[in-house]
């Protein structure tokens, strides 16, 4: 029971409706402009951008078609379940006929609002998400009937309390030690708790049949996703930014339709690969991104810089929960029994994940192995390690990754930034110098 | 120094230019230029077949493209050259994309590495470039190629601009800042602020406390030298070590960085005769890249 003194919201300050409306309007306008600019830039950099990309452009409009669709479905009684992190078991949400949407915020403007209640040392992803809530900026967060929040870092732990001022929050407690014998059973209990909550909210029982259907749906998505990533291994037939956009729209799109569109895109790209029609010069330095999630639309700052730099780079792969980690791993079921399916979901979300929130006897070695494998498979020339200030776990794991990459003779650059546009000029110099360095190495 | 001369611009440093005698552009096969538009200084270097012929160093104005034109125009004075004579021009520095006559832009990081290799030779491994608004620690190989680098964050403290602000505040001509900072008998505690705005406030406070100007400037310069040394240590200081950029002239910085790191930098060459100016290392590197790029274009 909260104390008598503690009335009203616990964190989020009272604001007048007119202030909320004004800020919402100006931030939305500015965000629409950023979305439009990003798409324009992608189109400009990729002559003959396939027509099917326009589908993903449309879905990328956070205030557009997809929002309207969800609104309409909600009006028919469907529930919307938001999630802040890819640990949330999407299959369970789908099985209960609810709509899953990711609600993390990539808006720079709203981070300034978050500053009203948090010091600037706090990760801007958190400040921005709270700021977005303060002025109802995020359509998907607003539409959510509940939000699944795996507490993967300190920022997200307190974020769950802040958002609880306005939304039902379902916390998940991911184990931090991955190799303890009881880790998996503990995590499965967390998943069972979420399962019950989903069933209660939606009024739909998650059973063997609908869970199997949901798992199969997501397996199809994974298949399409892997098909696209496979295409990035050779000479570039898709620019990094476009692939990143495709990957990220899966977080809020209708997953079946998304899968179909990705397959259409891959059909086209496979043709182009055969005909050697590349999206950019084949000798462009190949960059891998890792680190803090890069959330659409404002965080496109970094891939825009890389792919518009002189010399130019192309992002061929990433190790981010906003990118290649989203759908890479399928839920692998042996027997389609309820208990087997739940086991498989538990394993997929926990054991396959390379998030730096984990440790084990050998530290977060899964991440190291993932990065090493990808560097080899995607013929990566250099790695950009992206960290926003306040993102402690990624910042701290850098040294270990760097030591490994140094041994492999793969250059890595630590690119630290904030949720701001003011440092673009300075970042441009860093990114260009890094790409010049990669280009010079390739000349030898 | 007088107190009644309020208008003296203590921060203003000497601009200079030079054309080397006994060199004939008419006999040159490849004429290139490097134009480095920094946040504080604009530098232009003209090369004849890869050898420095003329150069200029002047203050950057409010407009990058004007500054580029002025710097190169000044270097071209008394050479008989016109813009049409150049085979290739590379722009570098903060304003590199706004060098209108440039065929290509290359970052100052690559250019300083290349320039340092040219000035001091293939043994250079670590370059500290202290510019007007940022500090870069660069590791290079025997060919002058960048192996890795680090850059301070967006902040002018400890850089040329920071020094100008402090010189103005303390009414010490900018050329003397280094020397004056070394005139203290004992090193004072460094200022604690890493931001030039706060450092200025802190300096005012120290003056009020009765510190001498010399002691205050020493505290400021020392703090900045410590920051720079930390950056180099992070990238790893290998010999030979050199300092480039405008602040390579600041003996107060250079001396202290050497002491903190325990490494001597290679001595500055004879600028008057050779044009091998560490402050122009970026423009030198750019002019060399221009030559290489022109030659590459001939082979294609």
XYZ file of C-alpha atoms in Angstrom:
744
model
C 0.000 0.000 0.000
C 1.314 3.370 -0.977
C 1.595 5.914 1.760
C -1.231 8.361 2.322
C 1.131 11.185 1.433
C 1.789 9.633 -1.968
C -1.309 10.569 -3.882
C -1.559 10.919 -7.624
C 1.174 9.693 -9.915
C 4.451 8.507 -8.416
C 6.774 9.988 -11.000
C 5.143 11.651 -13.943
C 4.346 15.273 -13.196
C 0.959 16.821 -13.787
C 0.881 18.842 -16.977
C -1.913 20.963 -18.336
C -3.820 19.496 -21.251
C -2.856 22.437 -23.439
C 0.856 21.955 -22.729
C 0.530 18.237 -23.514
C -1.326 18.987 -26.732
C 1.155 21.647 -27.860
C 4.192 19.475 -27.201
C 2.543 16.442 -28.748
C 1.767 18.410 -31.871
C 5.224 19.892 -32.299
C 7.016 16.599 -31.581
C 4.758 14.682 -33.902
C 5.359 17.202 -36.685
C 9.084 17.034 -36.139
C 9.023 13.226 -36.049
C 7.059 13.018 -39.287
C 9.701 15.249 -40.844
C 12.509 12.979 -39.599
C 10.700 9.905 -40.953
C 10.224 11.584 -44.309
C 13.834 12.790 -44.451
C 15.177 9.336 -43.563
C 13.136 7.734 -46.319
C 14.218 10.388 -48.810
C 17.839 9.753 -47.893
C 17.453 6.014 -48.320
C 15.825 6.496 -51.713
C 18.560 8.856 -52.821
C 21.335 6.475 -51.805
C 19.794 3.502 -53.566
C 18.916 4.034 -57.173
C 16.364 1.443 -58.324
C 15.168 0.874 -54.789
C 12.660 -1.995 -55.213
C 9.047 -0.948 -55.223
C 8.158 -3.291 -52.376
C 10.290 -1.075 -50.086
C 7.459 1.445 -50.262
C 5.410 -0.968 -48.194
C 7.969 -0.810 -45.385
C 8.185 2.986 -45.761
C 4.459 3.130 -45.148
C 4.619 0.888 -42.086
C 7.545 2.943 -40.791
C 5.223 5.917 -40.393
C 4.510 5.509 -36.696
C 1.536 7.841 -36.974
C 0.117 6.335 -40.156
C -1.531 3.242 -41.554
C -0.431 0.734 -38.933
C -1.686 2.891 -36.096
C -5.081 3.153 -37.781
C -5.280 -0.588 -38.330
C -4.536 -1.330 -34.701
C -7.133 1.235 -33.633
C -9.740 -0.447 -35.788
C -8.879 -3.911 -34.490
C -8.969 -2.625 -30.959
C -12.444 -1.270 -31.592
C -13.586 -4.816 -32.375
C -12.416 -5.955 -28.957
C -8.863 -7.097 -29.689
C -6.267 -6.321 -27.045
C -2.951 -4.639 -27.683
C 0.041 -5.793 -25.658
C 3.110 -3.575 -25.761
C 6.583 -4.760 -24.899
C 9.751 -2.856 -24.135
C 12.289 -5.520 -25.018
C 12.565 -8.535 -27.294
C 12.503 -10.897 -24.292
C 8.709 -10.688 -24.339
C 7.246 -13.994 -25.597
C 5.518 -12.779 -28.770
C 4.126 -16.234 -29.579
C 1.986 -16.164 -26.420
C 0.564 -12.747 -27.309
C -0.291 -13.939 -30.808
C -1.749 -17.202 -29.493
C -4.220 -15.224 -27.380
C -5.237 -13.259 -30.474
C -3.760 -10.032 -29.107
C -1.572 -7.559 -31.030
C 2.080 -7.300 -29.987
C 3.889 -3.942 -30.477
C 7.264 -2.789 -29.295
C 7.121 0.513 -27.444
C 10.754 1.644 -26.936
C 11.280 5.224 -27.993
C 13.730 6.541 -30.544
C 12.589 10.159 -30.348
C 15.266 12.684 -29.498
C 12.823 15.496 -28.716
C 10.979 13.623 -26.014
C 14.235 12.782 -24.201
C 14.350 16.467 -23.221
C 10.977 16.075 -21.534
C 12.237 13.053 -19.643
C 14.941 15.379 -18.293
C 12.262 17.019 -16.158
C 12.116 13.971 -13.924
C 15.500 12.303 -14.477
C 19.108 13.479 -14.548
C 20.817 13.473 -17.945
C 23.081 10.630 -16.821
C 20.171 8.241 -17.337
C 20.161 6.451 -20.682
C 18.266 8.548 -23.267
C 16.219 5.559 -24.432
C 14.606 5.625 -20.991
C 14.286 9.412 -20.804
C 12.797 9.506 -24.266
C 10.256 6.749 -23.544
C 9.044 8.515 -20.401
C 9.015 11.862 -22.251
C 6.902 10.291 -24.987
C 4.446 9.042 -22.367
C 4.246 12.509 -20.780
C 2.785 13.940 -23.979
C 1.138 10.757 -25.364
C 3.507 10.834 -28.329
C 3.888 7.102 -28.940
C 0.792 5.738 -30.723
C 1.711 2.143 -29.869
C 2.323 2.866 -26.217
C -0.978 4.725 -26.007
C -2.855 1.887 -27.693
C -1.359 -0.768 -25.396
C -3.689 -2.325 -22.856
C -0.690 -3.592 -20.916
C 3.067 -3.528 -21.346
C 5.430 -6.465 -20.862
C 8.646 -5.109 -19.391
C 11.601 -7.451 -18.947
C 13.866 -5.730 -16.402
C 17.126 -6.104 -18.295
C 18.931 -3.055 -16.931
C 18.595 -0.463 -14.190
C 17.020 2.022 -16.579
C 14.277 -0.366 -17.607
C 13.631 -1.399 -14.016
C 12.759 2.139 -12.974
C 11.123 2.861 -16.327
C 8.619 0.141 -15.454
C 7.666 2.099 -12.320
C 7.374 5.369 -14.205
C 5.171 3.979 -16.933
C 3.054 2.278 -14.253
C 1.699 5.729 -13.465
C -0.392 5.379 -16.609
C -0.366 1.787 -17.841
C -0.655 -1.732 -16.401
C 2.919 -3.025 -16.406
C 3.783 -6.726 -16.445
C 7.319 -7.059 -15.229
C 9.526 -9.980 -16.165
C 12.581 -10.826 -14.159
C 15.170 -12.289 -16.530
C 17.919 -14.254 -14.803
C 21.273 -12.500 -15.125
C 23.384 -15.622 -14.774
C 22.845 -17.706 -17.867
C 24.599 -20.938 -16.951
C 23.108 -21.715 -13.538
C 21.195 -25.001 -13.466
C 18.011 -23.306 -12.215
C 18.180 -20.396 -14.697
C 15.935 -21.877 -17.320
C 13.306 -23.140 -14.877
C 13.171 -19.733 -13.241
C 12.684 -18.050 -16.606
C 9.952 -20.520 -17.577
C 8.088 -19.556 -14.427
C 8.283 -15.938 -15.524
C 6.836 -16.920 -18.863
C 4.007 -18.852 -17.205
C 3.108 -15.777 -15.157
C 2.947 -13.687 -18.334
C 0.865 -16.404 -19.980
C -1.747 -16.182 -17.241
C -1.804 -12.397 -17.448
C -2.292 -12.477 -21.197
C -5.122 -14.974 -20.818
C -6.804 -12.881 -18.173
C -6.578 -9.657 -20.170
C -7.741 -11.133 -23.447
C -10.167 -13.661 -22.071
C -8.598 -16.170 -24.464
C -7.028 -19.355 -23.266
C -3.617 -20.124 -24.702
C -3.860 -23.755 -25.724
C -1.873 -26.297 -27.677
C -3.566 -25.448 -30.930
C -3.336 -21.672 -30.960
C 0.161 -21.679 -29.518
C 1.341 -24.048 -32.235
C -0.198 -21.797 -34.879
C 1.509 -18.754 -33.336
C 4.883 -20.484 -33.155
C 4.578 -21.546 -36.778
C 3.701 -17.991 -37.783
C 6.815 -16.669 -36.085
C 8.921 -19.463 -37.591
C 7.813 -18.298 -41.021
C 8.814 -14.756 -40.072
C 12.211 -16.008 -38.939
C 12.633 -17.867 -42.204
C 11.940 -14.726 -44.229
C 14.149 -12.688 -41.930
C 17.047 -15.114 -42.324
C 16.544 -15.124 -46.071
C 17.007 -11.356 -46.100
C 20.064 -11.459 -43.841
C 21.570 -14.176 -46.038
C 21.365 -11.768 -48.978
C 23.540 -9.277 -47.115
C 26.470 -11.680 -46.955
C 27.623 -11.105 -50.513
C 28.046 -7.982 -52.596
C 25.472 -5.462 -51.412
C 22.041 -5.901 -52.998
C 20.362 -3.927 -50.225
C 21.726 -0.999 -48.258
C 22.095 -1.393 -44.518
C 19.550 1.259 -43.636
C 16.867 -0.337 -45.760
C 17.474 -3.768 -44.270
C 17.418 -2.232 -40.795
C 14.080 -0.588 -41.569
C 12.631 -3.893 -42.771
C 13.862 -5.622 -39.623
C 12.519 -2.983 -37.325
C 9.030 -2.732 -38.830
C 8.527 -6.372 -37.784
C 8.223 -5.026 -34.255
C 4.896 -3.345 -34.905
C 3.593 -4.691 -38.192
C 1.162 -7.550 -38.722
C 3.708 -10.354 -38.719
C 2.075 -12.502 -41.423
C 1.784 -9.633 -43.850
C 5.323 -8.534 -42.980
C 6.617 -12.053 -43.705
C 4.929 -12.047 -47.083
C 6.379 -8.641 -47.983
C 9.882 -9.645 -46.885
C 9.646 -12.690 -49.127
C 8.570 -10.470 -52.014
C 11.560 -8.251 -51.342
C 13.873 -11.268 -51.239
C 12.515 -12.584 -54.542
C 13.494 -9.276 -56.122
C 16.871 -9.095 -54.401
C 17.797 -12.651 -55.343
C 17.122 -11.754 -58.966
C 19.338 -8.724 -58.647
C 22.103 -10.744 -57.064
C 22.040 -13.050 -60.055
C 22.133 -10.105 -62.438
C 24.845 -8.413 -60.365
C 22.697 -5.318 -59.812
C 24.100 -3.945 -56.610
C 22.640 -1.313 -54.309
C 26.059 0.273 -53.953
C 29.633 -0.334 -55.117
C 30.804 -3.873 -54.336
C 34.104 -2.592 -52.913
C 32.384 -0.372 -50.321
C 33.798 -1.013 -46.834
C 31.537 -3.448 -44.983
C 30.505 -2.283 -41.540
C 28.980 -4.165 -38.640
C 26.995 -2.321 -35.973
C 26.777 -3.422 -32.388
C 25.764 -1.854 -29.091
C 22.754 0.090 -27.855
C 19.535 -0.474 -29.817
C 19.124 2.006 -32.669
C 15.483 2.865 -32.644
C 13.589 4.298 -35.600
C 13.393 7.086 -36.640
C 15.885 9.458 -34.956
C 18.653 6.907 -34.387
C 18.984 6.556 -38.168
C 21.477 9.352 -37.579
C 24.265 6.793 -37.402
C 23.484 4.536 -40.395
C 22.751 7.678 -42.419
C 26.231 8.962 -41.588
C 27.872 5.645 -42.468
C 26.108 5.183 -45.779
C 26.346 8.827 -46.879
C 29.912 9.338 -45.805
C 32.768 9.940 -48.210
C 34.195 7.320 -48.470
C 30.939 5.503 -48.103
C 30.330 2.452 -45.972
C 27.605 -0.151 -46.071
C 26.098 -1.751 -42.983
C 25.989 -5.466 -43.779
C 25.104 -6.890 -40.385
C 24.446 -5.866 -36.815
C 24.351 -7.368 -33.360
C 21.565 -5.296 -31.869
C 18.196 -6.023 -30.312
C 16.783 -3.458 -32.727
C 18.130 -5.398 -35.687
C 19.553 -8.800 -36.439
C 18.714 -10.160 -33.000
C 14.964 -9.566 -33.354
C 13.979 -12.608 -35.359
C 17.146 -14.569 -35.969
C 16.343 -17.473 -33.668
C 13.296 -19.662 -34.213
C 11.411 -21.382 -31.427
C 12.589 -24.957 -31.923
C 9.924 -27.458 -30.867
C 10.485 -31.239 -30.751
C 7.038 -32.478 -29.794
C 4.064 -30.206 -30.143
C 2.937 -30.721 -26.562
C 2.098 -27.722 -24.398
C 5.022 -28.301 -22.090
C 7.485 -28.764 -24.940
C 6.332 -25.597 -26.643
C 6.686 -23.574 -23.481
C 10.141 -25.047 -22.902
C 11.115 -24.101 -26.431
C 9.843 -20.538 -26.013
C 11.772 -20.206 -22.774
C 14.975 -21.389 -24.382
C 14.595 -19.230 -27.454
C 14.124 -15.981 -25.548
C 16.729 -16.618 -22.915
C 19.516 -18.869 -24.152
C 19.812 -17.446 -27.663
C 19.944 -13.838 -26.511
C 23.302 -12.019 -26.516
C 22.193 -9.012 -24.454
C 24.968 -7.709 -22.155
C 22.598 -7.968 -19.195
C 23.772 -11.586 -18.977
C 26.840 -13.049 -17.502
C 28.090 -16.559 -16.868
C 31.259 -18.354 -15.896
C 32.811 -17.109 -19.098
C 31.069 -13.762 -19.058
C 28.791 -12.930 -21.953
C 30.616 -15.252 -24.319
C 27.533 -15.837 -26.458
C 27.828 -12.254 -27.669
C 31.510 -12.647 -28.481
C 30.799 -15.798 -30.479
C 27.909 -14.192 -32.329
C 30.090 -11.237 -33.304
C 33.047 -13.386 -34.385
C 30.804 -15.624 -36.510
C 29.079 -12.681 -38.166
C 32.359 -10.945 -38.942
C 33.514 -14.026 -40.807
C 30.224 -14.814 -42.518
C 29.530 -11.254 -43.638
C 33.153 -10.397 -44.468
C 33.060 -7.400 -42.137
C 35.858 -4.849 -42.606
C 35.206 -2.878 -39.444
C 32.864 -2.667 -36.458
C 31.160 0.437 -35.129
C 30.370 0.003 -31.461
C 27.508 2.382 -30.810
C 26.724 3.484 -27.265
C 24.449 6.212 -25.987
C 25.644 7.826 -22.799
C 24.204 6.122 -19.771
C 23.996 2.733 -21.466
C 26.283 1.154 -18.898
C 26.104 -2.526 -19.872
C 27.111 -1.930 -23.481
C 29.729 0.614 -22.470
C 31.317 -1.819 -20.023
C 31.369 -4.786 -22.375
C 33.256 -2.788 -25.009
C 36.728 -3.578 -23.716
C 36.197 -7.306 -23.921
C 34.842 -7.108 -27.457
C 37.682 -4.795 -28.469
C 40.310 -7.187 -27.130
C 38.845 -9.973 -29.246
C 38.552 -7.813 -32.373
C 42.119 -6.534 -31.947
C 43.302 -10.129 -32.028
C 41.304 -10.705 -35.205
C 42.793 -7.539 -36.687
C 39.306 -6.098 -37.194
C 39.184 -2.352 -36.506
C 36.497 -1.274 -34.062
C 35.399 2.258 -33.291
C 33.590 3.270 -30.120
C 30.996 5.789 -31.239
C 29.406 7.425 -28.233
C 26.545 9.821 -28.627
C 23.345 11.134 -27.099
C 19.747 11.603 -28.179
C 20.665 14.830 -29.966
C 21.228 16.082 -33.500
C 23.811 18.615 -32.386
C 26.776 16.263 -32.616
C 26.206 15.184 -36.208
C 29.097 17.288 -37.573
C 31.559 15.903 -35.082
C 30.305 12.343 -35.525
C 30.655 12.724 -39.266
C 34.375 13.360 -38.854
C 34.745 10.252 -36.682
C 32.732 8.010 -38.955
C 34.463 9.260 -42.097
C 37.905 8.869 -40.581
C 37.016 5.317 -39.596
C 35.798 4.514 -43.102
C 38.877 6.134 -44.644
C 40.924 3.881 -42.430
C 38.994 0.812 -43.591
C 39.342 1.880 -47.207
C 43.074 2.422 -46.817
C 43.424 -1.048 -45.306
C 41.588 -2.532 -48.260
C 43.994 -0.825 -50.673
C 46.952 -2.740 -49.279
C 51.301 45.444 -21.608
C 49.045 48.252 -20.543
C 45.783 48.240 -18.691
C 44.394 51.228 -20.495
C 44.645 49.571 -23.878
C 41.322 47.744 -23.495
C 41.028 46.861 -27.141
C 44.127 44.704 -27.441
C 43.113 41.345 -28.816
C 45.328 39.073 -26.782
C 43.877 35.974 -28.403
C 44.831 37.065 -31.923
C 47.758 35.064 -33.272
C 50.046 35.853 -36.141
C 48.965 34.849 -39.628
C 51.730 33.926 -42.040
C 52.520 32.871 -45.573
C 55.556 31.934 -47.595
C 56.643 30.974 -51.095
C 59.858 28.969 -51.367
C 62.379 30.466 -53.726
C 64.216 28.439 -56.370
C 61.176 26.392 -57.259
C 59.429 26.816 -60.587
C 55.763 25.842 -60.938
C 56.185 25.935 -64.736
C 58.486 22.943 -64.540
C 56.156 20.956 -62.299
C 54.263 17.972 -63.708
C 51.659 17.754 -60.977
C 50.450 20.784 -59.037
C 48.239 20.031 -56.053
C 46.921 21.807 -53.001
C 45.571 20.882 -49.613
C 43.178 23.246 -47.900
C 42.491 22.622 -44.229
C 39.603 24.699 -42.913
C 39.744 24.234 -39.174
C 37.427 25.749 -36.609
C 40.047 28.365 -35.685
C 42.732 28.319 -38.390
C 42.626 27.855 -42.149
C 45.731 26.436 -43.780
C 46.630 26.020 -47.438
C 49.633 24.162 -48.839
C 50.650 24.109 -52.517
C 52.833 21.244 -53.716
C 54.839 20.848 -56.879
C 55.280 17.141 -57.637
C 54.765 16.346 -53.986
C 57.146 18.954 -52.621
C 55.971 21.927 -50.579
C 56.142 25.127 -52.614
C 53.945 27.695 -50.892
C 51.756 27.842 -47.792
C 49.584 30.090 -45.700
C 48.093 29.991 -42.233
C 45.290 32.359 -41.347
C 42.296 32.725 -39.088
C 39.064 31.003 -40.130
C 36.244 33.476 -40.650
C 32.552 32.936 -40.109
C 32.198 31.337 -43.529
C 34.092 28.125 -44.335
C 34.054 28.515 -48.078
C 35.336 32.123 -47.930
C 38.064 31.036 -45.535
C 39.118 28.269 -47.901
C 39.268 30.684 -50.821
C 41.208 33.265 -48.810
C 43.758 30.808 -47.455
C 44.485 29.255 -50.832
C 44.405 32.671 -52.529
C 46.970 33.991 -50.085
C 49.241 30.969 -50.586
C 48.957 31.506 -54.361
C 50.072 35.146 -54.127
C 53.452 35.751 -55.773
C 53.434 32.306 -57.372
C 51.866 33.241 -60.696
C 49.515 30.273 -60.274
C 45.797 30.434 -60.977
C 43.162 27.965 -59.849
C 43.150 26.408 -63.320
C 46.767 25.344 -62.873
C 45.920 22.878 -60.115
C 45.526 19.240 -61.095
C 43.838 18.224 -57.901
C 42.809 19.883 -54.630
C 41.761 18.136 -51.421
C 39.763 19.867 -48.703
C 40.082 18.779 -45.082
C 39.269 19.927 -41.561
C 36.035 20.922 -39.899
C 34.893 22.818 -43.013
C 36.129 20.235 -45.535
C 32.837 19.859 -47.342
C 32.731 23.620 -47.899
C 35.968 23.945 -49.830
C 34.534 25.031 -53.190
C 37.613 24.382 -55.334
C 38.312 20.944 -53.863
C 37.954 17.789 -55.943
C 37.468 15.756 -52.829
C 37.175 15.996 -49.046
C 39.184 13.804 -46.666
C 38.997 13.955 -42.873
C 41.682 15.791 -40.945
C 42.439 12.570 -39.082
C 43.750 10.840 -42.219
C 45.421 14.065 -43.387
C 47.303 14.699 -40.135
C 48.517 11.118 -40.153
C 49.757 11.492 -43.725
C 51.204 14.947 -43.039
C 53.061 13.761 -39.936
C 54.558 10.906 -41.932
C 55.779 13.439 -44.494
C 57.151 15.914 -41.963
C 58.954 13.477 -39.675
C 59.277 10.318 -41.759
C 58.105 6.696 -41.538
C 59.095 6.125 -37.902
C 56.167 8.180 -36.579
C 53.649 5.960 -34.776
C 51.587 8.299 -32.583
C 50.266 11.703 -33.614
C 48.590 14.107 -31.223
C 46.685 16.683 -33.222
C 45.502 19.581 -31.093
C 43.229 21.722 -33.156
C 41.005 24.690 -32.537
C 38.080 22.723 -31.225
C 39.123 19.162 -30.709
C 41.995 16.884 -29.841
C 42.778 13.695 -31.704
C 45.175 10.936 -30.798
C 46.070 8.985 -33.934
C 48.110 5.802 -34.371
C 49.748 5.455 -37.771
C 51.766 2.876 -39.660
C 55.003 3.355 -41.586
C 53.051 4.547 -44.625
C 51.233 7.266 -42.721
C 47.986 5.305 -42.714
C 45.663 5.542 -39.742
C 45.641 2.388 -37.632
C 43.308 3.696 -34.927
C 42.289 7.015 -33.432
C 40.415 8.684 -30.615
C 38.823 12.093 -30.510
C 37.732 14.141 -27.492
C 34.056 14.943 -27.256
C 32.456 18.117 -28.504
C 34.166 20.581 -26.236
C 36.752 23.267 -26.795
C 38.648 23.010 -23.511
C 42.316 22.319 -23.901
C 42.252 23.208 -27.549
C 43.202 26.278 -29.518
C 39.893 27.988 -28.900
C 40.079 27.331 -25.171
C 43.571 28.814 -25.066
C 42.322 31.923 -26.831
C 39.552 32.405 -24.304
C 41.962 32.091 -21.384
C 44.602 34.312 -23.041
C 41.994 37.017 -23.458
C 40.752 36.655 -19.910
C 44.240 36.883 -18.411
C 45.447 39.472 -20.925
C 48.380 37.360 -22.027
C 49.223 37.460 -25.751
C 48.370 34.037 -27.188
C 51.925 33.437 -28.413
C 53.206 33.819 -24.841
C 50.667 31.560 -23.113
C 52.929 28.513 -23.170
C 56.016 30.351 -22.010
C 54.190 32.214 -19.229
C 52.570 28.978 -18.043
C 56.039 27.484 -17.592
C 57.331 30.447 -15.581
C 55.888 29.149 -12.302
C 58.390 27.641 -9.897
C 56.001 24.919 -8.800
C 53.157 23.314 -10.741
C 49.811 24.387 -9.260
C 46.835 22.090 -8.864
C 45.198 21.832 -12.299
C 41.801 23.479 -12.777
C 39.096 20.904 -12.265
C 36.740 21.913 -15.055
C 37.044 20.215 -18.388
C 34.617 22.652 -19.994
C 36.099 25.933 -21.192
C 33.105 27.909 -19.929
C 33.474 26.536 -16.413
C 37.260 26.682 -16.609
C 36.955 30.394 -17.308
C 34.741 30.852 -14.260
C 37.180 28.819 -12.216
C 40.103 30.945 -13.446
C 38.288 34.126 -12.395
C 37.770 32.583 -8.958
C 41.471 31.721 -8.648
C 42.449 35.280 -9.599
C 40.146 36.605 -6.870
C 41.762 34.228 -4.414
C 44.994 36.064 -5.168
C 46.653 33.627 -7.556
C 49.031 35.261 -10.020
C 48.219 35.206 -13.706
C 51.140 32.867 -14.259
C 49.848 30.421 -11.697
C 46.326 30.493 -13.138
C 47.495 29.916 -16.689
C 49.753 27.111 -15.477
C 46.780 25.492 -13.728
C 44.727 25.720 -16.909
C 47.416 24.502 -19.310
C 48.325 21.662 -16.986
C 44.730 20.474 -16.761
C 44.535 20.412 -20.528
C 47.857 18.610 -20.896
C 46.582 15.935 -18.503
C 43.440 15.474 -20.586
C 45.432 15.134 -23.776
C 47.810 12.651 -22.201
C 44.864 10.538 -21.073
C 43.599 10.447 -24.641
C 46.993 9.336 -25.953
C 47.352 6.709 -23.258
C 43.963 5.328 -24.224
C 45.037 4.904 -27.828
C 48.475 3.704 -26.671
C 51.571 5.878 -27.001
C 54.166 4.310 -29.239
C 57.328 6.014 -30.354
C 57.988 8.031 -32.411
C 55.578 10.528 -30.985
C 54.750 13.896 -32.590
C 52.384 16.797 -32.011
C 50.569 18.574 -34.832
C 47.917 21.265 -35.083
C 47.958 24.858 -33.907
C 48.732 23.924 -30.324
C 51.971 22.208 -31.329
C 53.375 25.712 -30.921
C 52.219 25.932 -27.321
C 55.346 25.004 -25.388
C 53.346 24.887 -22.141
C 51.197 22.074 -23.517
C 53.974 20.251 -25.338
C 56.381 20.323 -22.409
C 53.801 19.053 -19.952
C 52.448 16.304 -22.241
C 56.020 15.041 -22.661
C 56.547 15.049 -18.913
C 53.287 13.259 -18.116
C 53.823 10.592 -20.777
C 57.542 10.318 -20.237
C 58.066 10.498 -23.984
C 59.842 13.170 -26.009
C 58.240 14.262 -29.205
C 60.342 14.527 -32.332
C 61.672 18.076 -32.746
C 59.933 20.517 -35.061
C 61.759 20.848 -38.387
C 63.063 24.084 -39.806
C 59.808 25.644 -40.896
C 61.162 28.754 -42.609
C 63.130 26.806 -45.175
C 61.143 23.642 -45.653
C 57.540 24.589 -44.999
C 57.260 21.522 -42.754
C 54.908 23.232 -40.337
C 53.260 20.912 -37.760
C 50.354 23.387 -37.595
C 49.797 22.741 -41.308
C 50.203 18.958 -41.117
C 46.559 18.522 -42.171
C 46.959 20.693 -45.257
C 50.255 18.976 -46.112
C 48.563 15.571 -45.875
C 45.675 16.845 -47.999
C 48.054 18.089 -50.717
C 49.780 14.678 -50.701
C 46.443 12.868 -50.971
C 45.610 15.216 -53.846
C 48.720 14.086 -55.695
C 48.013 10.410 -55.051
C 44.394 10.772 -56.132
C 45.377 12.616 -59.286
C 47.876 9.900 -60.185
C 45.235 7.261 -59.487
C 42.804 9.057 -61.815
C 45.407 8.960 -64.590
C 45.737 5.207 -64.263
C 42.015 4.559 -64.488
